[in-house]
Short mmCIF file of C-alpha atoms in Angstrom, two decimals:
data_model
loop_
_atom_site.label_atom_id
_atom_site.label_comp_id
_atom_site.label_asym_id
_atom_site.label_seq_id
_atom_site.Cartn_x
_atom_site.Cartn_y
_atom_site.Cartn_z
CA UNK A 9 28.69 112.94 283.32
CA UNK A 10 27.74 109.31 284.30
CA UNK A 11 27.39 106.95 287.35
CA UNK A 12 27.64 103.11 286.85
CA UNK A 13 26.19 100.54 289.32
CA UNK A 14 26.01 102.79 292.38
CA UNK A 15 23.97 101.28 295.10
CA UNK A 16 23.28 102.84 298.51
CA UNK A 17 24.12 100.43 301.39
CA UNK A 18 21.22 100.70 303.79
CA UNK A 19 18.40 101.36 301.48
CA UNK A 20 16.37 98.91 298.88
CA UNK A 21 16.76 101.28 295.80
CA UNK A 22 19.84 101.27 293.72
CA UNK A 23 21.06 103.67 290.78
CA UNK A 24 22.49 101.57 287.95
CA UNK A 25 23.16 104.24 285.41
CA UNK A 26 22.80 108.10 285.17
CA UNK A 27 24.07 110.17 282.22
CA UNK A 28 23.94 114.05 282.35
CA UNK A 29 25.16 116.16 279.36
CA UNK A 30 28.50 117.83 279.97
CA UNK A 31 27.36 121.14 278.38
CA UNK A 32 24.51 121.67 280.85
CA UNK A 33 24.79 124.29 283.49
CA UNK A 34 25.52 122.32 286.71
CA UNK A 35 23.73 124.91 289.18
CA UNK A 36 20.57 124.68 286.87
CA UNK A 37 20.61 120.98 285.76
CA UNK A 38 20.36 119.43 289.34
CA UNK A 39 17.57 120.70 291.77
CA UNK A 40 18.17 120.02 295.21
CA UNK A 41 17.49 121.86 298.54
CA UNK A 42 21.02 122.37 299.46
CA UNK A 43 23.42 123.69 297.01
CA UNK A 44 25.93 120.79 295.99
CA UNK A 45 29.67 120.99 296.77
CA UNK A 46 31.42 121.08 293.55
CA UNK A 47 34.83 121.45 292.01
CA UNK A 48 36.27 121.07 288.54
CA UNK A 49 36.04 117.20 288.58
CA UNK A 50 33.20 116.19 290.95
CA UNK A 51 29.72 117.22 292.11
CA UNK A 52 28.40 116.00 295.55
CA UNK A 53 24.73 115.70 295.97
CA UNK A 54 23.19 115.03 299.56
CA UNK A 55 20.75 112.25 300.03
CA UNK A 56 17.26 113.63 300.60
CA UNK A 57 15.89 111.84 303.59
CA UNK A 58 11.99 111.98 302.74
CA UNK A 59 12.58 110.26 299.26
CA UNK A 60 14.52 107.30 300.38
CA UNK A 61 12.93 104.51 302.31
CA UNK A 62 14.68 101.97 304.56
CA UNK A 63 14.01 98.42 303.87
CA UNK A 64 13.73 97.49 307.34
CA UNK A 65 10.90 99.99 307.86
CA UNK A 66 8.40 97.77 305.95
CA UNK A 67 9.36 94.75 308.23
CA UNK A 68 9.19 96.84 311.43
CA UNK A 69 5.68 98.27 310.40
CA UNK A 70 4.61 94.59 309.91
CA UNK A 71 5.81 93.57 313.34
CA UNK A 72 4.21 96.79 314.87
CA UNK A 73 0.85 96.03 313.25
CA UNK A 74 1.01 92.51 314.71
CA UNK A 75 1.78 94.01 318.01
CA UNK A 76 -0.87 96.43 317.85
CA UNK A 77 -3.52 93.65 316.83
CA UNK A 78 -2.32 91.69 319.96
CA UNK A 79 -3.13 94.66 322.03
CA UNK A 80 -6.41 95.28 320.57
CA UNK A 81 -7.20 91.66 320.93
CA UNK A 82 -6.30 91.73 324.69
CA UNK A 83 -8.52 94.86 325.19
CA UNK A 84 -11.38 93.13 323.54
CA UNK A 85 -11.13 89.81 325.30
CA UNK A 86 -10.18 91.21 328.70
CA UNK A 87 -11.55 94.71 328.81
CA UNK A 88 -8.05 95.92 329.78
CA UNK A 89 -7.86 99.47 328.62
CA UNK A 90 -4.44 100.80 327.43
CA UNK A 91 -4.14 104.52 327.51
CA UNK A 92 -3.29 106.27 324.32
CA UNK A 93 -0.29 107.82 325.66
CA UNK A 94 0.97 104.73 327.31
CA UNK A 95 4.68 103.80 326.06
CA UNK A 96 6.01 100.30 326.71
CA UNK A 97 9.52 101.61 325.96
CA UNK A 98 9.57 104.20 328.74
CA UNK A 99 7.95 102.32 331.49
CA UNK A 100 10.33 101.07 334.07
CA UNK A 101 9.49 97.21 335.29
CA UNK A 102 11.10 96.36 338.48
CA UNK A 103 10.96 94.00 341.42
CA UNK A 104 12.42 94.86 344.79
CA UNK A 105 13.92 92.55 347.47
CA UNK A 106 12.08 94.17 350.09
CA UNK A 107 8.86 92.83 348.69
CA UNK A 108 9.66 89.70 350.65
CA UNK A 109 9.83 91.65 353.93
CA UNK A 110 6.50 93.31 353.08
CA UNK A 111 5.06 89.54 352.56
CA UNK A 112 6.31 88.58 355.90
CA UNK A 113 4.88 91.53 357.71
CA UNK A 114 1.37 91.11 356.03
CA UNK A 115 1.47 87.35 357.02
CA UNK A 116 2.15 88.17 360.66
CA UNK A 117 -0.52 90.81 360.93
CA UNK A 118 -3.20 88.68 359.06
CA UNK A 119 -2.28 85.81 361.31
CA UNK A 120 -2.98 87.90 364.48
CA UNK A 121 -6.23 89.12 363.06
CA UNK A 122 -7.51 85.70 362.47
CA UNK A 123 -6.33 84.54 365.81
CA UNK A 124 -8.57 87.02 367.52
CA UNK A 125 -11.42 85.87 365.35
CA UNK A 126 -11.41 82.24 367.00
CA UNK A 127 -10.11 82.85 370.48
CA UNK A 128 -13.56 83.05 372.13
CA UNK A 129 -15.42 80.54 370.19
CA UNK A 130 -12.81 77.71 370.57
CA UNK A 131 -13.39 78.10 374.44
CA UNK A 132 -17.07 78.76 374.21
CA UNK A 133 -18.23 76.78 377.23
CA UNK A 134 -15.46 78.47 379.56
CA UNK A 135 -16.41 81.89 378.27
CA UNK A 136 -20.15 81.26 378.75
CA UNK A 137 -19.63 80.14 382.37
CA UNK A 138 -17.20 82.81 383.30
CA UNK A 139 -19.16 85.77 381.85
CA UNK A 140 -22.58 84.14 382.55
CA UNK A 141 -23.73 84.53 378.99
CA UNK A 142 -25.46 82.33 376.50
CA UNK A 143 -23.83 80.26 373.72
CA UNK A 144 -25.35 82.44 371.16
CA UNK A 145 -23.60 85.44 372.66
CA UNK A 146 -20.35 83.72 372.56
CA UNK A 147 -21.00 82.71 368.98
CA UNK A 148 -21.46 86.35 368.24
CA UNK A 149 -17.92 87.05 369.14
CA UNK A 150 -17.01 85.26 365.95
CA UNK A 151 -19.99 86.26 363.74
CA UNK A 152 -19.33 89.98 364.33
CA UNK A 153 -16.36 89.56 361.97
CA UNK A 154 -18.58 88.17 359.25
CA UNK A 155 -21.21 90.96 359.77
CA UNK A 156 -18.82 93.82 359.77
CA UNK A 157 -17.23 92.56 356.60
CA UNK A 158 -20.52 92.35 354.87
CA UNK A 159 -21.27 95.95 355.64
CA UNK A 160 -18.00 97.53 355.23
CA UNK A 161 -16.21 95.71 352.51
CA UNK A 162 -17.28 98.16 349.65
CA UNK A 163 -16.51 101.38 351.40
CA UNK A 164 -13.04 99.95 352.55
CA UNK A 165 -12.39 98.72 349.04
CA UNK A 166 -13.02 102.22 347.73
CA UNK A 167 -10.95 103.68 350.30
CA UNK A 168 -7.96 101.49 349.16
CA UNK A 169 -8.50 102.42 345.61
CA UNK A 170 -8.41 106.13 346.59
CA UNK A 171 -5.73 106.19 349.20
CA UNK A 172 -3.69 103.15 348.29
CA UNK A 173 -2.15 100.16 349.93
CA UNK A 174 -0.09 101.94 352.67
CA UNK A 175 -3.10 103.60 354.45
CA UNK A 176 -5.26 100.45 354.26
CA UNK A 177 -2.60 98.49 355.78
CA UNK A 178 -1.91 101.12 358.40
CA UNK A 179 -5.60 101.43 359.53
CA UNK A 180 -5.93 97.49 359.69
CA UNK A 181 -2.71 96.89 361.82
CA UNK A 182 -3.35 99.77 364.16
CA UNK A 183 -7.01 98.79 364.57
CA UNK A 184 -6.12 95.33 365.36
CA UNK A 185 -3.89 96.48 368.10
CA UNK A 186 -6.14 99.04 369.69
CA UNK A 187 -9.08 96.45 369.86
CA UNK A 188 -6.66 93.89 371.47
CA UNK A 189 -5.69 96.43 374.06
CA UNK A 190 -9.46 97.17 374.82
CA UNK A 191 -9.99 93.49 375.46
CA UNK A 192 -7.32 93.78 378.01
CA UNK A 193 -9.74 95.72 380.10
CA UNK A 194 -12.60 93.13 379.90
CA UNK A 195 -11.10 90.58 382.35
CA UNK A 196 -13.88 90.86 385.27
CA UNK A 197 -16.83 88.58 384.77
CA UNK A 198 -19.20 91.68 384.37
CA UNK A 199 -17.21 93.23 381.57
CA UNK A 200 -18.38 90.89 378.61
CA UNK A 201 -19.49 93.91 376.61
CA UNK A 202 -16.10 95.62 376.89
CA UNK A 203 -14.63 92.42 375.41
CA UNK A 204 -17.31 92.50 372.56
CA UNK A 205 -16.52 96.16 371.82
CA UNK A 206 -12.62 95.08 371.49
CA UNK A 207 -13.80 92.15 369.37
CA UNK A 208 -15.87 94.42 367.18
CA UNK A 209 -12.95 96.91 366.50
CA UNK A 210 -10.65 94.09 365.65
CA UNK A 211 -13.39 92.81 363.28
CA UNK A 212 -13.73 96.26 361.53
CA UNK A 213 -9.80 96.28 361.14
CA UNK A 214 -9.94 92.97 359.63
CA UNK A 215 -11.84 94.24 356.77
CA UNK A 216 -8.74 96.35 355.97
CA UNK A 217 -6.47 93.52 356.59
CA UNK A 218 -8.27 90.90 354.28
CA UNK A 219 -7.97 93.35 351.24
CA UNK A 220 -4.22 93.91 351.51
CA UNK A 221 -2.91 90.41 350.35
CA UNK A 222 -4.43 90.60 346.79
CA UNK A 223 -3.14 94.10 346.28
CA UNK A 224 0.23 93.35 347.63
CA UNK A 225 0.68 90.50 345.15
CA UNK A 226 -0.26 92.54 342.23
CA UNK A 227 1.82 95.61 343.18
CA UNK A 228 4.91 93.80 344.33
CA UNK A 229 5.15 90.53 342.59
CA UNK A 230 5.59 89.29 339.09
CA UNK A 231 2.64 87.44 337.36
CA UNK A 232 4.20 84.10 337.66
CA UNK A 233 4.52 84.47 341.55
CA UNK A 234 1.02 85.84 342.38
CA UNK A 235 -0.76 82.55 342.93
CA UNK A 236 1.94 81.44 345.19
CA UNK A 237 1.74 84.75 347.15
CA UNK A 238 -2.18 84.67 347.25
CA UNK A 239 -1.71 81.18 348.77
CA UNK A 240 0.77 82.29 351.28
CA UNK A 241 -1.41 84.92 352.50
CA UNK A 242 -4.32 82.50 352.80
CA UNK A 243 -1.81 80.41 354.63
CA UNK A 244 -1.20 83.30 357.04
CA UNK A 245 -4.83 83.49 357.93
CA UNK A 246 -5.00 79.72 358.65
CA UNK A 247 -1.95 79.87 360.71
CA UNK A 248 -3.43 82.58 362.74
CA UNK A 249 -6.72 80.39 363.15
CA UNK A 250 -4.46 77.55 364.19
CA UNK A 251 -2.67 79.82 366.85
CA UNK A 252 -6.18 80.54 368.10
CA UNK A 253 -7.15 76.83 368.18
CA UNK A 254 -3.98 75.76 369.97
CA UNK A 255 -3.08 78.61 372.19
CA UNK A 256 -6.32 79.56 373.62
CA UNK A 257 -7.31 76.33 375.33
CA UNK A 258 -3.71 75.80 376.44
CA UNK A 259 -3.61 79.28 378.26
CA UNK A 260 -7.29 79.66 379.42
CA UNK A 261 -8.14 76.64 381.52
CA UNK A 262 -11.35 75.06 382.56
CA UNK A 263 -10.64 75.90 386.30
CA UNK A 264 -12.86 78.81 387.10
CA UNK A 265 -10.27 80.41 389.47
CA UNK A 266 -7.69 80.54 386.81
CA UNK A 267 -9.79 81.82 383.91
CA UNK A 268 -9.11 85.37 384.70
CA UNK A 269 -5.26 84.89 384.60
CA UNK A 270 -5.48 82.97 381.46
CA UNK A 271 -7.54 85.55 379.71
CA UNK A 272 -5.09 88.33 381.13
CA UNK A 273 -2.15 86.50 379.58
CA UNK A 274 -3.88 85.70 376.31
CA UNK A 275 -5.12 89.31 375.81
CA UNK A 276 -1.77 91.02 376.74
CA UNK A 277 0.26 88.69 374.72
CA UNK A 278 -2.09 89.41 371.65
CA UNK A 279 -2.13 93.18 372.22
CA UNK A 280 1.67 93.22 372.64
CA UNK A 281 2.39 91.50 369.15
CA UNK A 282 -0.19 93.48 367.39
CA UNK A 283 1.50 96.73 368.59
CA UNK A 284 4.71 95.55 367.20
CA UNK A 285 3.27 94.82 363.79
CA UNK A 286 1.26 98.15 363.79
CA UNK A 287 4.72 99.93 363.87
CA UNK A 288 5.73 98.37 360.46
CA UNK A 289 4.63 100.50 357.45
CA UNK A 290 3.65 98.68 354.24
CA UNK A 291 3.52 100.84 351.12
CA UNK A 292 3.52 100.54 347.12
CA UNK A 293 6.69 100.12 345.27
CA UNK A 294 8.03 103.03 343.10
CA UNK A 295 7.94 101.00 339.86
CA UNK A 296 5.49 98.30 338.95
CA UNK A 297 6.76 94.58 338.71
CA UNK A 298 4.73 93.83 335.46
CA UNK A 299 3.46 95.69 332.26
CA UNK A 300 -0.16 94.88 333.33
CA UNK A 301 0.36 96.74 336.63
CA UNK A 302 1.88 99.64 334.86
CA UNK A 303 -1.02 99.84 332.52
CA UNK A 304 -3.41 99.71 335.46
CA UNK A 305 -1.48 102.51 337.32
CA UNK A 306 -1.67 104.55 334.22
CA UNK A 307 -5.49 104.25 334.23
CA UNK A 308 -7.20 106.65 336.57
CA UNK A 309 -10.31 104.83 337.72
CA UNK A 310 -11.86 107.33 340.01
CA UNK A 311 -15.36 107.15 341.77
CA UNK A 312 -17.52 106.30 338.60
CA UNK A 313 -14.78 103.70 337.63
CA UNK A 314 -15.06 101.89 341.05
CA UNK A 315 -18.85 101.93 340.68
CA UNK A 316 -18.96 100.74 337.30
CA UNK A 317 -16.35 97.81 338.18
CA UNK A 318 -18.80 96.60 341.04
CA UNK A 319 -21.93 96.80 338.44
CA UNK A 320 -19.74 94.70 335.93
CA UNK A 321 -18.88 92.07 338.42
CA UNK A 322 -22.56 91.92 339.78
CA UNK A 323 -23.90 90.96 336.28
CA UNK A 324 -20.86 88.70 335.39
CA UNK A 325 -22.71 85.43 335.07
CA UNK A 326 -19.75 83.21 335.45
CA UNK A 327 -18.21 85.14 338.41
CA UNK A 328 -21.45 85.12 340.38
CA UNK A 329 -21.61 81.29 339.96
CA UNK A 330 -18.10 81.09 341.53
CA UNK A 331 -19.09 83.62 344.31
CA UNK A 332 -21.94 81.05 345.06
CA UNK A 333 -19.62 78.08 345.06
CA UNK A 334 -17.00 79.80 347.07
CA UNK A 335 -19.51 81.13 349.64
CA UNK A 336 -20.94 77.70 350.13
CA UNK A 337 -17.51 76.12 350.48
CA UNK A 338 -15.80 78.65 352.68
CA UNK A 339 -18.99 79.55 354.61
CA UNK A 340 -19.24 75.84 355.63
CA UNK A 341 -15.66 76.12 357.13
CA UNK A 342 -16.40 79.38 358.99
CA UNK A 343 -19.47 77.87 360.64
CA UNK A 344 -17.72 74.78 361.43
CA UNK A 345 -14.70 76.40 363.05
CA UNK A 346 -17.27 78.69 365.05
CA UNK A 347 -19.14 75.56 366.33
CA UNK A 348 -16.13 73.33 366.50
CA UNK A 349 -15.90 73.52 370.33
CA UNK A 350 -19.72 72.53 370.72
CA UNK A 351 -19.50 69.64 368.06
CA UNK A 352 -16.39 68.11 369.90
CA UNK A 353 -17.77 68.64 373.46
CA UNK A 354 -20.98 66.92 372.24
CA UNK A 355 -18.98 63.71 371.82
CA UNK A 356 -16.00 64.19 374.05
CA UNK A 357 -17.20 66.11 377.32
CA UNK A 358 -14.70 68.39 378.84
CA UNK A 359 -12.34 67.95 375.93
CA UNK A 360 -11.60 71.85 375.12
CA UNK A 361 -7.97 71.13 374.56
CA UNK A 362 -8.89 68.22 372.10
CA UNK A 363 -11.23 70.61 370.25
CA UNK A 364 -8.29 73.08 369.82
CA UNK A 365 -5.97 70.32 368.62
CA UNK A 366 -8.44 68.95 366.01
CA UNK A 367 -8.85 72.71 364.88
CA UNK A 368 -5.08 73.15 364.81
CA UNK A 369 -4.75 69.70 362.58
CA UNK A 370 -7.47 71.14 360.20
CA UNK A 371 -5.57 74.37 359.91
CA UNK A 372 -1.92 73.10 359.54
CA UNK A 373 -2.81 70.51 356.97
CA UNK A 374 -4.93 73.29 355.27
CA UNK A 375 -2.14 75.68 355.16
CA UNK A 376 0.06 73.21 353.67
CA UNK A 377 -2.39 72.45 350.93
CA UNK A 378 -2.96 76.18 350.14
CA UNK A 379 0.88 76.11 349.28
CA UNK A 380 0.67 72.92 347.34
CA UNK A 381 -2.38 74.04 345.36
CA UNK A 382 -0.86 77.43 344.87
CA UNK A 383 2.24 75.91 343.04
CA UNK A 384 -0.08 73.57 340.92
CA UNK A 385 -2.05 76.56 339.88
CA UNK A 386 1.05 78.43 338.82
CA UNK A 387 2.45 75.52 336.87
CA UNK A 388 -0.78 74.24 335.28
CA UNK A 389 -3.34 77.23 335.15
CA UNK A 390 -6.12 74.30 335.41
CA UNK A 391 -8.19 76.37 337.81
CA UNK A 392 -11.62 74.80 337.13
CA UNK A 393 -10.46 71.01 337.21
CA UNK A 394 -8.65 71.70 340.47
CA UNK A 395 -11.55 73.46 342.03
CA UNK A 396 -13.93 70.75 340.97
CA UNK A 397 -11.83 67.93 342.49
CA UNK A 398 -11.00 69.74 345.78
CA UNK A 399 -14.69 70.75 346.43
CA UNK A 400 -15.82 67.11 345.63
CA UNK A 401 -13.11 65.57 347.95
CA UNK A 402 -13.76 68.08 350.69
CA UNK A 403 -17.47 66.94 350.74
CA UNK A 404 -16.42 63.32 350.95
CA UNK A 405 -13.90 64.38 353.81
CA UNK A 406 -16.65 66.06 355.74
CA UNK A 407 -18.76 63.28 355.58
CA UNK A 408 -16.26 60.95 356.77
CA UNK A 409 -15.38 63.23 359.63
CA UNK A 410 -19.03 63.34 360.87
CA UNK A 411 -19.23 59.58 360.82
CA UNK A 412 -15.97 59.22 362.73
CA UNK A 413 -17.53 61.40 365.38
CA UNK A 414 -20.10 58.66 365.98
CA UNK A 415 -17.29 56.15 366.73
CA UNK A 416 -16.02 58.26 369.53
CA UNK A 417 -12.52 57.53 368.62
CA UNK A 418 -10.06 60.25 369.18
CA UNK A 419 -7.43 58.76 366.93
CA UNK A 420 -9.67 58.35 364.14
CA UNK A 421 -10.96 61.89 364.69
CA UNK A 422 -7.50 63.38 364.23
CA UNK A 423 -7.00 61.28 361.11
CA UNK A 424 -10.12 62.40 359.59
CA UNK A 425 -9.37 66.09 360.45
CA UNK A 426 -6.20 65.92 358.31
CA UNK A 427 -8.19 64.96 355.18
CA UNK A 428 -10.76 67.40 355.95
CA UNK A 429 -8.38 70.43 356.41
CA UNK A 430 -6.43 69.46 353.36
CA UNK A 431 -9.54 69.68 350.93
CA UNK A 432 -11.82 72.30 352.54
CA UNK A 433 -9.17 74.62 353.42
CA UNK A 434 -7.25 73.96 350.25
CA UNK A 435 -10.18 75.47 348.25
CA UNK A 436 -9.68 78.92 349.38
CA UNK A 437 -6.65 80.04 347.17
CA UNK A 438 -8.17 78.20 344.48
CA UNK A 439 -11.28 80.13 344.68
CA UNK A 440 -9.49 83.40 344.91
CA UNK A 441 -7.06 82.81 342.08
CA UNK A 442 -9.92 81.31 339.77
CA UNK A 443 -12.07 84.50 340.41
CA UNK A 444 -9.12 86.80 339.53
CA UNK A 445 -8.57 84.87 336.29
CA UNK A 446 -12.26 85.01 334.89
CA UNK A 447 -12.70 88.71 336.04
CA UNK A 448 -9.59 90.24 334.95
CA UNK A 449 -8.86 93.14 334.92
CA UNK A 450 -11.33 94.12 337.44
CA UNK A 451 -9.75 95.48 340.78
CA UNK A 452 -8.63 92.60 342.91
CA UNK A 453 -9.83 94.07 346.16
CA UNK A 454 -13.41 94.44 344.74
CA UNK A 455 -13.35 90.76 343.37
CA UNK A 456 -11.97 89.64 346.68
CA UNK A 457 -14.59 91.76 348.60
CA UNK A 458 -17.39 90.28 346.78
CA UNK A 459 -16.07 86.64 347.33
CA UNK A 460 -15.71 87.30 350.83
CA UNK A 461 -19.01 88.86 351.44
CA UNK A 462 -20.75 85.54 350.25
CA UNK A 463 -18.46 83.57 352.65
CA UNK A 464 -19.51 85.70 355.51
CA UNK A 465 -23.27 85.69 354.46
CA UNK A 466 -23.20 81.96 354.36
CA UNK A 467 -21.01 81.67 357.63
CA UNK A 468 -23.48 83.50 359.59
CA UNK A 469 -26.62 81.71 358.24
CA UNK A 470 -24.89 78.17 358.36
CA UNK A 471 -23.86 78.89 361.98
CA UNK A 472 -27.10 79.78 363.25
CA UNK A 473 -28.98 77.05 361.34
CA UNK A 474 -26.56 74.18 362.19
CA UNK A 475 -26.58 75.24 365.81
CA UNK A 476 -30.23 74.91 366.01
CA UNK A 477 -30.18 71.60 364.10
CA UNK A 478 -27.58 70.21 366.52
CA UNK A 479 -29.88 71.33 369.48
CA UNK A 480 -33.22 69.84 368.18
CA UNK A 481 -32.12 67.01 365.80
CA UNK A 482 -28.92 65.85 367.17
CA UNK A 483 -25.18 66.44 366.24
CA UNK A 484 -25.10 63.96 363.32
CA UNK A 485 -27.81 65.61 361.23
CA UNK A 486 -26.38 69.12 361.75
CA UNK A 487 -22.80 67.96 360.93
CA UNK A 488 -24.12 65.96 357.77
CA UNK A 489 -25.55 69.40 356.45
CA UNK A 490 -22.09 70.55 356.17
CA UNK A 491 -21.11 67.76 353.84
CA UNK A 492 -24.37 68.23 351.67
CA UNK A 493 -23.42 71.91 351.29
CA UNK A 494 -19.76 71.20 350.12
CA UNK A 495 -21.34 68.74 347.45
CA UNK A 496 -23.58 71.53 346.47
CA UNK A 497 -20.59 73.85 345.96
CA UNK A 498 -19.10 71.21 343.68
CA UNK A 499 -22.25 71.31 341.32
CA UNK A 500 -22.10 74.97 341.22
CA UNK A 501 -18.45 75.35 340.39
CA UNK A 502 -18.66 72.70 337.73
CA UNK A 503 -21.09 74.83 335.75
CA UNK A 504 -18.66 77.90 335.69
CA UNK A 505 -17.13 78.46 332.20
CA UNK A 506 -13.41 78.62 332.45
CA UNK A 507 -11.76 81.57 330.80
CA UNK A 508 -8.15 82.36 332.07
CA UNK A 509 -7.90 86.12 330.96
CA UNK A 510 -5.42 87.13 333.58
CA UNK A 511 -2.83 84.47 332.52
CA UNK A 512 -3.49 85.23 328.79
CA UNK A 513 -3.26 89.08 329.26
CA UNK A 514 -0.02 88.82 331.18
CA UNK A 515 1.53 86.50 328.66
CA UNK A 516 0.43 88.49 325.65
CA UNK A 517 1.28 91.92 326.81
CA UNK A 518 4.76 90.84 328.20
CA UNK A 519 5.49 89.44 324.73
CA UNK A 520 4.30 92.54 323.01
CA UNK A 521 6.29 94.61 325.36
CA UNK A 522 9.34 92.56 324.16
CA UNK A 523 8.57 92.96 320.53
CA UNK A 524 8.19 96.81 320.65
CA UNK A 525 11.32 97.14 322.72
CA UNK A 526 13.35 95.21 320.17
CA UNK A 527 11.59 97.18 317.19
CA UNK A 528 12.46 100.41 318.99
CA UNK A 529 16.29 99.35 319.28
CA UNK A 530 16.20 98.24 315.54
CA UNK A 531 14.72 101.69 314.59
CA UNK A 532 17.27 103.57 316.57
CA UNK A 533 20.16 101.73 315.05
CA UNK A 534 18.85 102.16 311.73
CA UNK A 535 18.26 105.88 312.14
CA UNK A 536 21.85 106.15 313.41
CA UNK A 537 23.12 104.50 310.05
CA UNK A 538 20.79 106.66 308.07
CA UNK A 539 22.27 109.68 309.64
CA UNK A 540 25.78 108.52 308.97
CA UNK A 541 25.12 108.06 305.33
CA UNK A 542 22.99 111.16 305.05
CA UNK A 543 25.98 113.40 305.38
CA UNK A 544 27.91 111.58 302.73
CA UNK A 545 25.69 111.97 299.66
CA UNK A 546 26.36 110.92 296.07
CA UNK A 547 29.61 111.77 294.33
CA UNK A 548 29.13 112.20 290.61
CA UNK A 549 32.22 112.36 288.38
CA UNK A 550 32.05 114.91 285.43
CA UNK A 551 32.97 113.72 282.08
CA UNK A 552 35.31 115.84 279.96
CA UNK A 553 33.63 117.70 277.14
CA UNK A 554 33.55 115.76 273.92
#
């Protein structure tokens, strides 16, 4: 009995010659686990699956090894932990059209919160006269937002980690509406403390509001869009501030008899819109938009994980440098916005509306800059270079703005405010995204929380110090201090070592997921072919006895 040049089609081994003596007992001469089918002329032997290896297996094994090496490298370089039971092949990655509606809602209720932050400070002289309080008390209507954020950001961030996006957004929106309605009942001159209570509730709610955008971007949008989404939500805060700068001086006039009517219109309008937004529910999507988000969902962080993340960030040297630079830069803007009414009136008496228009110019061009820089970051990923240049030019613009005030020219003042807004406000999305890159995969709400704590601490300090400097040394000295601080932030951000871990991890994990999916398809097809051949076996022709 013999076989000549028989090759199995899907396997790397071939059988070129097999001779079996015809006088052997067929049932004893061939040992297989299944009794062969046979007749007088042929003997059919099934293939034994464990003993025949597919040629594609070695190639797949090599590719898998490279993929696993990539995952190990990602875990080493970014500290992103991939669960042992995580499967790239079974996870469903999906984006939803409703994400754009979610984004619009977040933009609206962020804008309404920021509008209430500035609405008393921009008419500080009117509020001071109407309620018979000091400038310091009026300043605290804005400073209360900074203080409550410093105190509450860590508990609120932990709440979001435990309860999710939906409940955090709900508390933020409802609290904003409640605080706005309380201020409706503070219209009499002896009810300043009721207004302060409503402002405090809005301030507490804003802590929930500010942590929503970063989580919304990571849970609803793909990696290539996250910088743009972050910029859009920063844009929302700037638009809200612009609304406060523009609408408040227009609605509340300097005429003592009309102040109450103006405040009534302003407070009822704000409360009504806040109530409408509070009805909308913002939640997390059923399926993640990226593989990184899927991995982060699969990891249960818990209480100890949250505390450990905070500890890691506080000892992260490069991140803390960026926190300092960001705090200096944005803290200057917070203080400058709070004192803008007093600064403008120092050079242009009885020009509350001009103060509002200057603030509006700052914000609108800053909002445009946020979108521009968000696009640049998504395309180039040059976070450090962009941050350095924007900080540097912001310092120059602030210096020019201070010198222009000395000319008492409103036309030059508006031109200077355009450049100041573009570079000072344009830094905010850059700082957020740069921090997200160098701290990946730490939770966005904790990273953003620490960043904002620094801005609020510096904002309170700069507001109080520069207000005193303006009183004792003159407006020019106090205003030039803002420019010096911006140049200081440039020096600090230049010392940060750039390491774009988030961009690297998203790119690598997406590529690994594609490779593993292709390998899975190859193995499935190969296994199907193997099963087809398995049932055929080798057919051996029996030679006639000699």
